[in-house]
Coordinates of C-alpha atoms in Angstrom, one line a residue:
X16 CA 64.9 3.1 -49.3
X17 CA 62.4 0.5 -49.3
X18 CA 58.7 2.1 -49.7
X19 CA 60.5 3.8 -52.6
X20 CA 60.8 0.6 -54.6
X21 CA 57.5 -1.1 -53.3
X22 CA 56.7 2.6 -54.8
X23 CA 58.9 2.9 -58.3
X24 CA 57.2 -0.8 -59.5
X25 CA 55.3 1.3 -61.7
X26 CA 57.1 4.0 -63.3
X27 CA 60.4 2.3 -63.2
X28 CA 59.3 -2.5 -62.4
X29 CA 62.7 -4.5 -61.4
X30 CA 64.1 -0.5 -60.4
X31 CA 66.4 -0.5 -63.8
X32 CA 66.6 3.2 -65.0
X33 CA 65.7 4.8 -60.9
X34 CA 67.5 5.8 -57.9
X35 CA 66.0 7.7 -54.8
X36 CA 68.0 11.2 -54.7
X37 CA 66.9 12.5 -51.7
X38 CA 63.1 13.1 -49.6
X39 CA 61.4 16.1 -48.2
X40 CA 58.6 17.9 -46.8
X41 CA 56.0 20.8 -48.2
X42 CA 54.6 22.8 -44.9
X43 CA 53.5 25.9 -44.5
X44 CA 56.2 28.9 -44.9
X45 CA 55.0 32.1 -43.7
X46 CA 56.4 36.5 -42.4
X47 CA 55.7 35.7 -38.7
X48 CA 55.6 39.9 -38.6
X49 CA 52.4 39.5 -40.2
X50 CA 50.3 36.3 -39.7
X51 CA 49.4 37.2 -36.0
X52 CA 47.9 33.9 -35.4
X53 CA 48.3 30.1 -34.9
X54 CA 49.8 28.7 -38.2
X55 CA 48.7 24.7 -38.2
X56 CA 46.5 23.4 -40.9
X57 CA 46.7 24.3 -44.0
X58 CA 43.1 26.1 -44.0
X59 CA 45.0 29.3 -43.2
X60 CA 45.5 29.4 -47.2
X61 CA 42.2 29.9 -48.3
X62 CA 41.7 32.6 -45.2
X63 CA 40.0 35.5 -46.5
X64 CA 42.0 38.2 -44.2
X65 CA 45.4 37.1 -46.0
X66 CA 43.9 37.8 -49.4
X67 CA 46.9 39.1 -51.8
X68 CA 48.8 38.3 -49.1
X69 CA 48.4 34.1 -49.8
X70 CA 50.7 32.8 -52.4
X71 CA 50.3 28.8 -53.9
X72 CA 52.3 25.8 -55.5
X73 CA 51.9 26.7 -59.2
X74 CA 52.5 22.5 -60.5
X75 CA 48.8 20.7 -59.8
X76 CA 51.0 17.6 -58.4
X77 CA 51.7 19.5 -55.0
X78 CA 48.0 21.7 -54.9
X79 CA 45.9 19.3 -55.8
X80 CA 47.6 17.2 -52.9
X81 CA 47.8 20.4 -50.4
X82 CA 43.2 20.7 -51.2
X83 CA 42.6 16.9 -51.3
X84 CA 44.6 17.2 -47.7
X85 CA 43.0 19.7 -45.8
X86 CA 39.4 17.5 -47.2
X87 CA 41.7 14.5 -44.9
X88 CA 41.9 12.9 -48.1
X89 CA 44.6 11.1 -49.6
X90 CA 46.9 11.8 -52.1
X91 CA 47.8 9.7 -54.1
X92 CA 43.6 9.1 -54.3
X93 CA 42.6 7.7 -56.8
X94 CA 38.4 8.6 -56.2
X95 CA 37.3 10.1 -59.1
X96 CA 34.6 12.7 -56.1
X97 CA 37.4 13.8 -53.7
X98 CA 39.5 14.7 -57.1
X99 CA 37.1 17.2 -58.5
X100 CA 36.3 18.7 -54.9
X101 CA 39.6 19.6 -54.2
X102 CA 39.5 21.2 -57.8
X103 CA 36.9 22.8 -56.8
X104 CA 38.1 23.8 -53.3
X105 CA 41.5 24.8 -55.9
X106 CA 39.1 27.7 -57.6
X107 CA 37.0 28.4 -54.2
X108 CA 40.3 30.0 -53.6
X109 CA 41.4 31.4 -56.5
X110 CA 40.7 35.0 -56.1
X111 CA 42.1 35.2 -52.8
X112 CA 45.8 33.6 -54.0
X113 CA 48.1 36.8 -55.4
X114 CA 50.7 34.6 -57.7
X115 CA 50.9 30.7 -58.6
X116 CA 55.0 30.0 -58.2
X117 CA 57.4 28.1 -56.7
X118 CA 60.7 29.6 -57.5
X119 CA 59.4 33.7 -56.6
X120 CA 58.1 32.4 -53.3
X121 CA 61.2 33.4 -51.5
X122 CA 62.0 36.9 -52.8
X123 CA 57.8 37.7 -52.9
X124 CA 57.5 36.7 -48.6
X125 CA 61.0 38.4 -48.4
X126 CA 60.4 41.4 -49.9
X127 CA 56.9 41.4 -48.3
X128 CA 54.3 41.1 -51.3
X129 CA 52.9 37.8 -49.8
X130 CA 53.3 36.4 -46.4
X131 CA 52.5 32.6 -46.2
X132 CA 52.4 30.1 -49.2
X133 CA 52.3 26.2 -49.6
X134 CA 56.7 25.5 -50.0
X135 CA 58.8 22.6 -49.8
X136 CA 60.8 22.0 -45.8
X137 CA 64.9 21.9 -47.8
X138 CA 63.6 25.4 -49.7
X139 CA 62.4 27.4 -46.6
X140 CA 66.4 26.2 -44.7
X141 CA 68.0 27.9 -47.9
X142 CA 65.6 30.6 -47.2
X143 CA 66.2 31.3 -43.4
X144 CA 69.4 30.6 -44.1
X145 CA 70.2 33.0 -46.4
X146 CA 68.0 35.5 -44.5
X147 CA 70.9 34.8 -41.3
X148 CA 70.7 35.0 -38.1
X149 CA 67.2 37.5 -39.2
X150 CA 65.4 34.1 -40.6
X151 CA 64.4 32.0 -38.4
X152 CA 62.6 35.0 -37.0
X153 CA 61.1 36.1 -39.3
X154 CA 60.2 33.1 -41.9
X155 CA 57.9 30.4 -40.2
X156 CA 57.5 26.9 -41.5
X157 CA 54.8 24.9 -40.3
X158 CA 54.0 20.8 -41.1
X159 CA 50.5 20.4 -40.8
X160 CA 49.0 18.1 -38.4
X161 CA 46.2 17.1 -41.0
X162 CA 49.5 15.5 -43.1
X163 CA 51.5 16.5 -46.3
X164 CA 53.7 15.2 -48.9
X165 CA 56.3 13.4 -48.3
X166 CA 58.6 13.4 -52.0
X167 CA 61.6 11.5 -53.1
X168 CA 63.3 12.5 -55.6
X169 CA 64.4 10.3 -58.6
X170 CA 68.2 9.8 -60.4
X171 CA 66.8 8.6 -63.8
X172 CA 67.9 6.9 -67.2
X173 CA 65.8 7.2 -69.9
X174 CA 65.4 3.7 -71.3
X175 CA 67.2 5.0 -75.0
X176 CA 70.0 7.0 -73.9
X177 CA 73.0 7.6 -75.2
X178 CA 74.9 7.3 -72.5
X179 CA 74.3 5.1 -70.0
X180 CA 77.3 3.6 -69.2
X181 CA 78.1 7.4 -68.4
X182 CA 75.2 7.3 -66.6
X183 CA 75.6 4.9 -64.1
X184 CA 79.0 5.8 -63.0
X185 CA 77.3 9.6 -62.1
X186 CA 74.6 8.1 -59.9
X187 CA 76.8 5.8 -58.8
X188 CA 80.0 9.0 -57.8
X189 CA 76.6 10.9 -56.1
X190 CA 75.0 7.8 -54.4
X191 CA 78.9 8.0 -53.0
X192 CA 78.3 8.9 -49.1
X193 CA 81.4 11.3 -48.9
X194 CA 79.9 13.1 -52.1
X195 CA 75.6 12.7 -51.5
X196 CA 76.9 15.0 -48.2
X197 CA 78.3 17.6 -49.4
X198 CA 75.7 17.6 -52.1
X199 CA 73.2 17.4 -49.3
X200 CA 74.8 20.7 -47.4
X201 CA 74.5 22.3 -50.6
X202 CA 71.3 21.4 -51.7
X203 CA 69.5 21.7 -47.7
X204 CA 67.4 18.3 -48.8
X205 CA 67.8 14.9 -46.5

């Protein structure tokens, strides 16, 4: 709500083109049958014991953010030194990573190909649901105490949209409490 609108001033002055849609967090998903130690920090994604079992996000924003949090830095730093150190940390992690993915995380962990990965909380809940009763027993999820990304997805109307009125009506439709409840249950994000 209010925090989104404060931050959106940087990309949408006056909040004319965007509306918060849903929010979520990033955590660590892992196969409880293969990971035999506590999962309590981002450090597990650099643990040589799990070489070729580690997946990493293929988007630079979240990957860099995870490395920054591993170093106890802010996701939002604009200081070049910690950003460079986070990049170096990701380069050191590279030999341990089986693949850089997002949409393939579930398939790789469910098939046993991989055992630990960063994951969006909503995707974790969806994966557990798809697995049925076995889901919560097989898949663990942890939001590291050292911090994580809290994100807000927004619906936006491009400045030059051909049908601004239609877009506004669609946003109003989605933001109707009954419609948003149905959508939230479908997408597994708050």
